[in-house]
Short mmCIF file of C-alpha atoms in Angstrom, two decimals:
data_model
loop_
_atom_site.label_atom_id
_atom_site.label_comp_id
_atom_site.label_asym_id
_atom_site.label_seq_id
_atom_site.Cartn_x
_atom_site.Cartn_y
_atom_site.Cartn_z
CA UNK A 117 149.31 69.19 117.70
CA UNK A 118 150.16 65.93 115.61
CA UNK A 119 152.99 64.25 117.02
CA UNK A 120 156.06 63.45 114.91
CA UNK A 121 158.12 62.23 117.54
CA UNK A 122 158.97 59.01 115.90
CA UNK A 123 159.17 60.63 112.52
CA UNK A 124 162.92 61.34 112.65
CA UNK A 125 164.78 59.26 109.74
CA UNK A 126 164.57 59.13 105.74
CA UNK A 127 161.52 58.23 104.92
CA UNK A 128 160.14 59.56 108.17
CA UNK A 129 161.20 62.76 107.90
CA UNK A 130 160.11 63.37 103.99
CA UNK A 131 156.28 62.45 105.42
CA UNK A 132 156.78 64.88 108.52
CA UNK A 133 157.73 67.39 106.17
CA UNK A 134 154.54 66.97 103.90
CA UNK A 135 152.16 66.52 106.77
CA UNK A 136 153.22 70.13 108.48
CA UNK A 137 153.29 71.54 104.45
CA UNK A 138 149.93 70.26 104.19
CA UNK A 139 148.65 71.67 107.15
CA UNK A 140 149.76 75.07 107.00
CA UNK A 141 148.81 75.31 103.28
CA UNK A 142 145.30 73.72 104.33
CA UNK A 143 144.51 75.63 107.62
CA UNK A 144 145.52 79.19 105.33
CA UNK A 145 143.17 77.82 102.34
CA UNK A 146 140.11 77.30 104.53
CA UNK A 147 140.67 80.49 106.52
CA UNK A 148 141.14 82.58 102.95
CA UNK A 149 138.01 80.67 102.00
CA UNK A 150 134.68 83.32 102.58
CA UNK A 151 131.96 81.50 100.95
CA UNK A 152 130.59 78.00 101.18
CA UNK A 153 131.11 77.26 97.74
CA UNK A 154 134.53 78.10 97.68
CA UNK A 155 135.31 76.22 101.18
CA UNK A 156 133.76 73.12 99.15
CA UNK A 157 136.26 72.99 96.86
CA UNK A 158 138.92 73.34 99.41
CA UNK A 159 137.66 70.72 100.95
CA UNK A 160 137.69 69.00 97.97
CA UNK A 161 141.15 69.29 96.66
CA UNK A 162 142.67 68.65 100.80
CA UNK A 163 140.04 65.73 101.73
CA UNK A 164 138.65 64.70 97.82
CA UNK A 165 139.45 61.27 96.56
CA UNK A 166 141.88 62.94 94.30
CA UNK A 167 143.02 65.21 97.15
CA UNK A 168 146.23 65.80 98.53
CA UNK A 169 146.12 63.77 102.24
CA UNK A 170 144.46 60.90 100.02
CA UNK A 171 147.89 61.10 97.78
CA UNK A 172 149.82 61.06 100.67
CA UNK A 173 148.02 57.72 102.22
CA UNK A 174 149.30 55.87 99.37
CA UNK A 175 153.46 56.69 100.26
CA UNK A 176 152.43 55.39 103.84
CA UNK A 177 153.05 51.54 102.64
CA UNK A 178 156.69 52.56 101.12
CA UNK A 179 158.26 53.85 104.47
CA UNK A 180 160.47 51.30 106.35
CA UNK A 181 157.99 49.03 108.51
CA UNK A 182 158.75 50.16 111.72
CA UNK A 183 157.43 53.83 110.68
CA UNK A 184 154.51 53.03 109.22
CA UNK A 185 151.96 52.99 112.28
CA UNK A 186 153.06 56.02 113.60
CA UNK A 187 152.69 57.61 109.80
CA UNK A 188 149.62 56.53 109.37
CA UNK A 189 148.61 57.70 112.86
CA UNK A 190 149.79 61.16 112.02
CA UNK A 191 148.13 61.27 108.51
CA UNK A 192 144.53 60.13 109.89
CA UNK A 193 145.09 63.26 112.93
CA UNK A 194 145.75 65.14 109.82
CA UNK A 195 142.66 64.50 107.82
CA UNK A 196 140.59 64.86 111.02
CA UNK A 197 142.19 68.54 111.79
CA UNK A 198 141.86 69.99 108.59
CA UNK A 199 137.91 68.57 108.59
CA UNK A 200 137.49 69.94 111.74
CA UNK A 201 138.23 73.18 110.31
CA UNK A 202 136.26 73.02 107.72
CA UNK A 203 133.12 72.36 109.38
CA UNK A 204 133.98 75.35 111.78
CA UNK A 205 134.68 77.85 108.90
CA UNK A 206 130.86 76.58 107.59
CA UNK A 207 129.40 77.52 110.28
CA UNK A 208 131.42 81.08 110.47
CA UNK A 209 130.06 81.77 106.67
CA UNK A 210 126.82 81.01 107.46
CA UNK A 211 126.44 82.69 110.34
CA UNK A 212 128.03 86.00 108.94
CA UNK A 213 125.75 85.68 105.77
CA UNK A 214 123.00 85.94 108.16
CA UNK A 215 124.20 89.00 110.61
CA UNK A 216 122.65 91.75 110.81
CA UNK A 217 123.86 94.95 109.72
CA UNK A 218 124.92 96.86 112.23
CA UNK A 219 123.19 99.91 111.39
CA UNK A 220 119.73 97.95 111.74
CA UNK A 221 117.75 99.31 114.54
CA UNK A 222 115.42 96.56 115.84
CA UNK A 223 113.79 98.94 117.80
CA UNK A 224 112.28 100.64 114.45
CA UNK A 225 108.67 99.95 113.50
CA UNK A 226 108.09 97.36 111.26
CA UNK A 227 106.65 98.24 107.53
CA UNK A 228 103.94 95.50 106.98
CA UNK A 229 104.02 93.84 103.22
CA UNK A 230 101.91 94.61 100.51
CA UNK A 231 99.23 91.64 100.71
CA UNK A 232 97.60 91.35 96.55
CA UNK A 233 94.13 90.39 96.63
CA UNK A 234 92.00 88.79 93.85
CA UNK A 235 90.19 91.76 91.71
CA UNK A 236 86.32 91.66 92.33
CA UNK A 237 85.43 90.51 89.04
CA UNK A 238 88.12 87.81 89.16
CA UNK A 239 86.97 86.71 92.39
CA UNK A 240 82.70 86.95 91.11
CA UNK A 241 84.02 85.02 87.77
CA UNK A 242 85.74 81.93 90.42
CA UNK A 243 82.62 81.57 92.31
CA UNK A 244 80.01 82.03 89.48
CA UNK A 245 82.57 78.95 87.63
CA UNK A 246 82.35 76.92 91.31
CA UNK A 247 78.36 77.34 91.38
CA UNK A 248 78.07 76.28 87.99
CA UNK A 249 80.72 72.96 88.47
CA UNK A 250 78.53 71.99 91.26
CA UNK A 251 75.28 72.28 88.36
CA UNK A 252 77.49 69.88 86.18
CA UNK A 253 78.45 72.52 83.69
CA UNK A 254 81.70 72.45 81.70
CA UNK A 255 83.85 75.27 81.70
CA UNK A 256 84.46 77.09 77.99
CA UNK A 257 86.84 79.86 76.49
CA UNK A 258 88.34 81.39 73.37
CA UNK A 259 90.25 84.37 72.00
CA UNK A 260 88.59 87.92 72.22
CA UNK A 261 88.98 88.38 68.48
CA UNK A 262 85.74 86.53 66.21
CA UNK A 263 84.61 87.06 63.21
CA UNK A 264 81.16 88.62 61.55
CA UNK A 265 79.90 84.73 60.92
CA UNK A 266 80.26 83.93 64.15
CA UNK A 267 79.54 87.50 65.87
CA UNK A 268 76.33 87.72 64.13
CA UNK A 269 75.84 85.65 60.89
CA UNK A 270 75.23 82.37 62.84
CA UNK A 271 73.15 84.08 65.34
CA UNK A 272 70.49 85.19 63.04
CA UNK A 273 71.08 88.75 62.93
CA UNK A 274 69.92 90.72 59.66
CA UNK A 275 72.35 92.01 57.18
CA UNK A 276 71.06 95.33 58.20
CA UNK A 277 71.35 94.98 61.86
CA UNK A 278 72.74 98.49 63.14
CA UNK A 279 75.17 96.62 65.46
CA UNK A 280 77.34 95.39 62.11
CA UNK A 281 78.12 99.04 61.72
CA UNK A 282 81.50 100.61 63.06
CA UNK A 283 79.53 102.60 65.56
CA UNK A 284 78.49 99.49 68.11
CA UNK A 285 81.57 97.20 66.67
CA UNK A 286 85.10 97.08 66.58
CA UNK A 287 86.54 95.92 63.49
CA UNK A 288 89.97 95.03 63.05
CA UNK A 289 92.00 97.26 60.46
CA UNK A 290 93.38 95.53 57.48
CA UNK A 291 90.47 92.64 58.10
CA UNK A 292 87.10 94.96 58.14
CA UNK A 293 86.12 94.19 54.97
CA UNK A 294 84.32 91.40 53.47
CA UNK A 295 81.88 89.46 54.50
CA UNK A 296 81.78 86.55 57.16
CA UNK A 297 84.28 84.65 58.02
CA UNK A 298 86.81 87.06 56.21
CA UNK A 299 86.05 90.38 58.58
CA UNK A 300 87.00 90.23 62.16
CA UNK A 301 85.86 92.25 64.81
CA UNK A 302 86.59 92.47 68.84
CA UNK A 303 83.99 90.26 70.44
CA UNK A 304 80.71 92.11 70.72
CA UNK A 305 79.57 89.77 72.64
CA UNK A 306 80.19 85.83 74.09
CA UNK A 307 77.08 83.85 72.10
CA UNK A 308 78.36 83.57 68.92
CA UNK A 309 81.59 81.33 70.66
CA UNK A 310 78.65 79.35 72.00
CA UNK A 311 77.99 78.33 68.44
CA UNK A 312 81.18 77.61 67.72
CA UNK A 313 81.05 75.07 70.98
CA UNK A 314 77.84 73.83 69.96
CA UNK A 315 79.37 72.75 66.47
CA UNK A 316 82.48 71.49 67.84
CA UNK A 317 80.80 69.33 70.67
CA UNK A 318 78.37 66.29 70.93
CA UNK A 319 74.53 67.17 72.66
CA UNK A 320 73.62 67.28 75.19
CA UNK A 321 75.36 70.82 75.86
CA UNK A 322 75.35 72.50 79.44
CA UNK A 323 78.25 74.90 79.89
CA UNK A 324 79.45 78.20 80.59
CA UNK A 325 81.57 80.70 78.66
CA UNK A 326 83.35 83.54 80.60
CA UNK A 327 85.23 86.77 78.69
CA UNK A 328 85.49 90.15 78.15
CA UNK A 329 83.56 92.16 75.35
CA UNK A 330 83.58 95.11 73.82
CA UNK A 331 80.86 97.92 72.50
CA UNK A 332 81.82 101.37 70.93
CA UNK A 333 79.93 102.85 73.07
CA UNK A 334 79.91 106.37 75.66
CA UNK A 335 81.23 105.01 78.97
CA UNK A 336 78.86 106.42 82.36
CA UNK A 337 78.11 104.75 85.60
CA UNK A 338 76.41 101.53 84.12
CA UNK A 339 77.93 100.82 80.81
CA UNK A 340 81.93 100.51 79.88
CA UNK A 341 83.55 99.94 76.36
CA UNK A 342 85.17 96.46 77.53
CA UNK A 343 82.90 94.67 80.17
CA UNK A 344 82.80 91.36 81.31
CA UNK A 345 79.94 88.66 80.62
CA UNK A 346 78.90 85.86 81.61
CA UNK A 347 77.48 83.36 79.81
CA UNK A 348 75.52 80.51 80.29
CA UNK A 349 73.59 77.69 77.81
CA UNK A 350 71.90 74.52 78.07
CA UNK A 351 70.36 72.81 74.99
CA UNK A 352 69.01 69.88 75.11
CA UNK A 353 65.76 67.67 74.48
CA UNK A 354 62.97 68.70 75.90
CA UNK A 355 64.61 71.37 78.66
CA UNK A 356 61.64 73.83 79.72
CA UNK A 357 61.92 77.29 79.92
CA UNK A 358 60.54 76.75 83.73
CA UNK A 359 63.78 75.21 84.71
CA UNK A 360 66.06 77.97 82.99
CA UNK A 361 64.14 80.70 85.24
CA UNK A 362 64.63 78.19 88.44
CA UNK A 363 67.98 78.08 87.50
CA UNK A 364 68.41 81.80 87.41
CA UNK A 365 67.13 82.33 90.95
CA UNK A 366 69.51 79.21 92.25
CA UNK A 367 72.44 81.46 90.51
CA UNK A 368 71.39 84.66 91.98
CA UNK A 369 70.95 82.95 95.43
CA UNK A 370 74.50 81.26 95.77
CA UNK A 371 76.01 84.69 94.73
CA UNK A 372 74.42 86.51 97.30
CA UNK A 373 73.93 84.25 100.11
CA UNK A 374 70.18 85.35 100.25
CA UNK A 375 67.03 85.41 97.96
CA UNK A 376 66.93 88.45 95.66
CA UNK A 377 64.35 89.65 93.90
CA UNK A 378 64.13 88.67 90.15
CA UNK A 379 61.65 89.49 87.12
CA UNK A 380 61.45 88.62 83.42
CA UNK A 381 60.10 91.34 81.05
CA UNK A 382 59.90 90.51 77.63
CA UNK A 383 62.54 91.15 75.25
CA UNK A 384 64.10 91.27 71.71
CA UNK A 385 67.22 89.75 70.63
CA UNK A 386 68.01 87.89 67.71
CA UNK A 387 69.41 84.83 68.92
CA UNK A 388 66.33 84.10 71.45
CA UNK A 389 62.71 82.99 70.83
CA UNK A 390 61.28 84.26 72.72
CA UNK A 391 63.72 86.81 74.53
CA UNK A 392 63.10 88.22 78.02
CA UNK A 393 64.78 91.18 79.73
CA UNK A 394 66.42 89.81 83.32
CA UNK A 395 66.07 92.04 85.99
CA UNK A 396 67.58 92.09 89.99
CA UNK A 397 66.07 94.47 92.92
CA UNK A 398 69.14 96.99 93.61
CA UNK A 399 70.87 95.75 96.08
CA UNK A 400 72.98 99.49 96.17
CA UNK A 401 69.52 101.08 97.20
CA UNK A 402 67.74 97.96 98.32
CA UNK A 403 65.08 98.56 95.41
CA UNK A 404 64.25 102.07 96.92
CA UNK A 405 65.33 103.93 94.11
CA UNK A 406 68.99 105.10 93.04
CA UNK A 407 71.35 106.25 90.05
CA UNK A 408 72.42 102.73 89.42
CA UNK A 409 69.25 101.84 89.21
CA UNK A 410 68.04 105.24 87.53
CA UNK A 411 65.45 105.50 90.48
CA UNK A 412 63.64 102.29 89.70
CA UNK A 413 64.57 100.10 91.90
CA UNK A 414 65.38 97.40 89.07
CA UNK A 415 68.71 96.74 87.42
CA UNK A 416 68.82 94.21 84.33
CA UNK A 417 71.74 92.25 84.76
CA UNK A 418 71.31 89.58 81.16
CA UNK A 419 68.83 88.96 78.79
CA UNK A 420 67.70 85.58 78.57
CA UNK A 421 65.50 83.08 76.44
CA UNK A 422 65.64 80.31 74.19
CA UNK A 423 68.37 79.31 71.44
CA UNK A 424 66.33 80.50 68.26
CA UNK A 425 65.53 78.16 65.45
CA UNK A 426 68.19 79.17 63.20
CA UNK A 427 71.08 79.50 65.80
CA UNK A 428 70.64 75.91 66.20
CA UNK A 429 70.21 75.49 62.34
CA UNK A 430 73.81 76.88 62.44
CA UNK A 431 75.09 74.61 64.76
CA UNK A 432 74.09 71.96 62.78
CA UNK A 433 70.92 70.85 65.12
CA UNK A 434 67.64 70.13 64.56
CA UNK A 435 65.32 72.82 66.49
CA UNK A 436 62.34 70.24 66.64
CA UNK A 437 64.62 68.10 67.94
CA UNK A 438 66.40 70.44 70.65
CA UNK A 439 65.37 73.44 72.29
CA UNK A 440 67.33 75.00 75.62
CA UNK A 441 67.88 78.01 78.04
CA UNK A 442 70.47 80.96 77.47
CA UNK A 443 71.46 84.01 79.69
CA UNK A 444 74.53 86.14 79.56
CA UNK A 445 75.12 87.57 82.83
CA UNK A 446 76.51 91.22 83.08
CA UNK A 447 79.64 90.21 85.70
CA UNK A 448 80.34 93.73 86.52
CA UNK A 449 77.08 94.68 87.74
CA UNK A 450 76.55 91.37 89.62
CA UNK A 451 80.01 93.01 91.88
CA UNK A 452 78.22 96.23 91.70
CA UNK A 453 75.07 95.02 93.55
CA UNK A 454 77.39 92.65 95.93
CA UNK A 455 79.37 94.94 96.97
CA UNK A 456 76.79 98.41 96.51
CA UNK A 457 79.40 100.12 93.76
CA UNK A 458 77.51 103.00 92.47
CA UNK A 459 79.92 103.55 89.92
CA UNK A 460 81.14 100.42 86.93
CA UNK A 461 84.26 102.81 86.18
CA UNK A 462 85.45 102.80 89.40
CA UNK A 463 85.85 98.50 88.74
CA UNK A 464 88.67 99.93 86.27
CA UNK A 465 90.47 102.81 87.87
CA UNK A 466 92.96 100.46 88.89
CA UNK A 467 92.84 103.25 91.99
CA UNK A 468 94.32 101.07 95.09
CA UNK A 469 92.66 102.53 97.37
CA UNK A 470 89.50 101.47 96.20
CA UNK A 471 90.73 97.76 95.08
CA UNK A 472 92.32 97.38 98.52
CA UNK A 473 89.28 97.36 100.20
CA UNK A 474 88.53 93.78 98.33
CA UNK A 475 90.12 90.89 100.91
#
């Protein structure tokens, strides 16, 4: 209790007065007060620079000389009280904001989180990107919408080509017609970006180009309307087609963490001269024969080649100057064969119980 015992006369008694005033009115503010916040601002407006005990500091020096000591005394047991109090109602909020309810049984079971895990083609996509880093290859994207100049005029394909035609493409409405640059389609595929890098970069190029594409095409156990690819292009002077097929079997090997069988069969696309057909032993059957497979053993996973004379033509580059190595890598059958999926729909069922199984 703060002593006023020598508080007694004039002056005296008008501080006594406001010191117990204060202190009532203080010790009710700070018990009233049921969150930190608001205890704060008691705080502030009792102990503040503008606050009352500071206000009453400054009558100390009027009071008759003989009082003052004592005053003072009284005022500083004041301020010390009341902060006292305030650091003990802190630690009564806090500790109430943390209680437990008391309905809470501790004794109950607990119910573990849901952990989210990477999807499988995210998680192929990262470590195809981290093997290709380590090769010195640049990373390179761009929207899913292109246009027929880039889809297929720049990549040598004939005005005729059945794939132009609404059946393998998806034009947008309102921008199907025309020619060129004017029509825009859904990205049948990744290579004709790959032009547009090859235009808007210096040589020598060695980079990869990661996306989804999309076919109008009958969905079954190997093929999907939007897919993911992979692709992949060097061009440079004097690269030899030797080196693109060692690079394929480094690729193959880092995904896998073993050697897997790999062949070339000769192929036709337009944008390759020549073109092979890239094929993997099935890892779901272990090349003994199986639906994915179609009882074969083999499962293409990209076609593959050289950059044809007049793709680089369109990129502005001289194709007895430059020459390269291209694949496009089907992503979601490289997770089929690493993790034996016999199904590519199932990669899109957004089922949980199947995803879950992906740590």
């Amino acid at each position: 209790m703060i002593d006023f015992l020598h508080l007694i006369f004039l002056g005296g008694q008008r501080v006594k007065e406001k010191i117990e005033k204060i202190l009532h009115d203080g010790e009710q503010k700070i018990k009233d007060s049921v969150t930190v916040a608001a205890l704060q601002d008691v705080k502030a407006n009792l102990l503040g620079k503008q606050g009352v005990i500071t206000e009453l500091l400054k009558e100390i020096p009027r009071l008759e000389a003989e009082l003052r000591a004592d005053a003072g005394r009284a005022a500083n047991e004041l301020k010390n009280r009341l902060s006292a109090l305030v650091d003990a109602r802190r630690e009564e909020i806090i500790l109430k904001a943390s209680e437990i309810s008391p309905d809470f049984d501790l004794t109950l079971p607990a119910i573990l989180p849901h952990s989210g895990t990477l999807h499988p083609i995210t998680q192929m996509c990262y470590d195809l990107n981290d093997i290709f880093r380590s090769m010195g290859f640049e990373i390179f994207e761009e929207s899913d919408i292109t246009s027929e100049l880039y889809a297929f005029d720049n990549l040598n394909f004939p005005p005729d080509h059945p794939a132009r035609e609404s059946m393998d493409t998806y034009w947008l409405s309102g921008h199907d017609k025309g020619r060129g640059g004017e029509r825009l389609c859904l990205r049948p595929h990744l290579t004709g970006a790959s032009v547009r890098y090859l235009q808007t970069h210096k040589p020598p190029y060695r980079f990869v180009y990661p996306g989804r594409a999309y076919r109008s095409e009958s969905t079954d156990a190997r093929h999907e309307r939007a897919f993911f690819q992979y692709e992949a292009l060097i061009v440079d002077k004097g690269f030899t087609f030797s080196s693109g097929k060692v690079m394929i079997n480094s690729i193959l090997s880092k995904v896998f963490g073993r050697e897997v069988p790999v062949r070339m069969r000769v192929g036709f696309f337009p944008f390759v001269e020549p073109g092979f057909e890239i094929d993997m032993g099935c890892l779901v059957c272990e090349s003994k024969g199986c639906s994915v497979c179609k009882y074969v053993g083999w499962i293409e996973i990209m076609p593959g080649g050289t950059p044809h004379p007049n793709v680089l033509r369109s990129a502005g580059l001289d194709p007895k100057e430059y020459t390269g190595f291209y694949v496009n890598i089907g992503l979601d059958r490289l997770v089929m064969m690493r993790y034996e999926i016999n199904d590519i729909r199932l990669l899109r069922s957004a089922d949980l119980r199947f995803l879950s199984q992906f740590k």
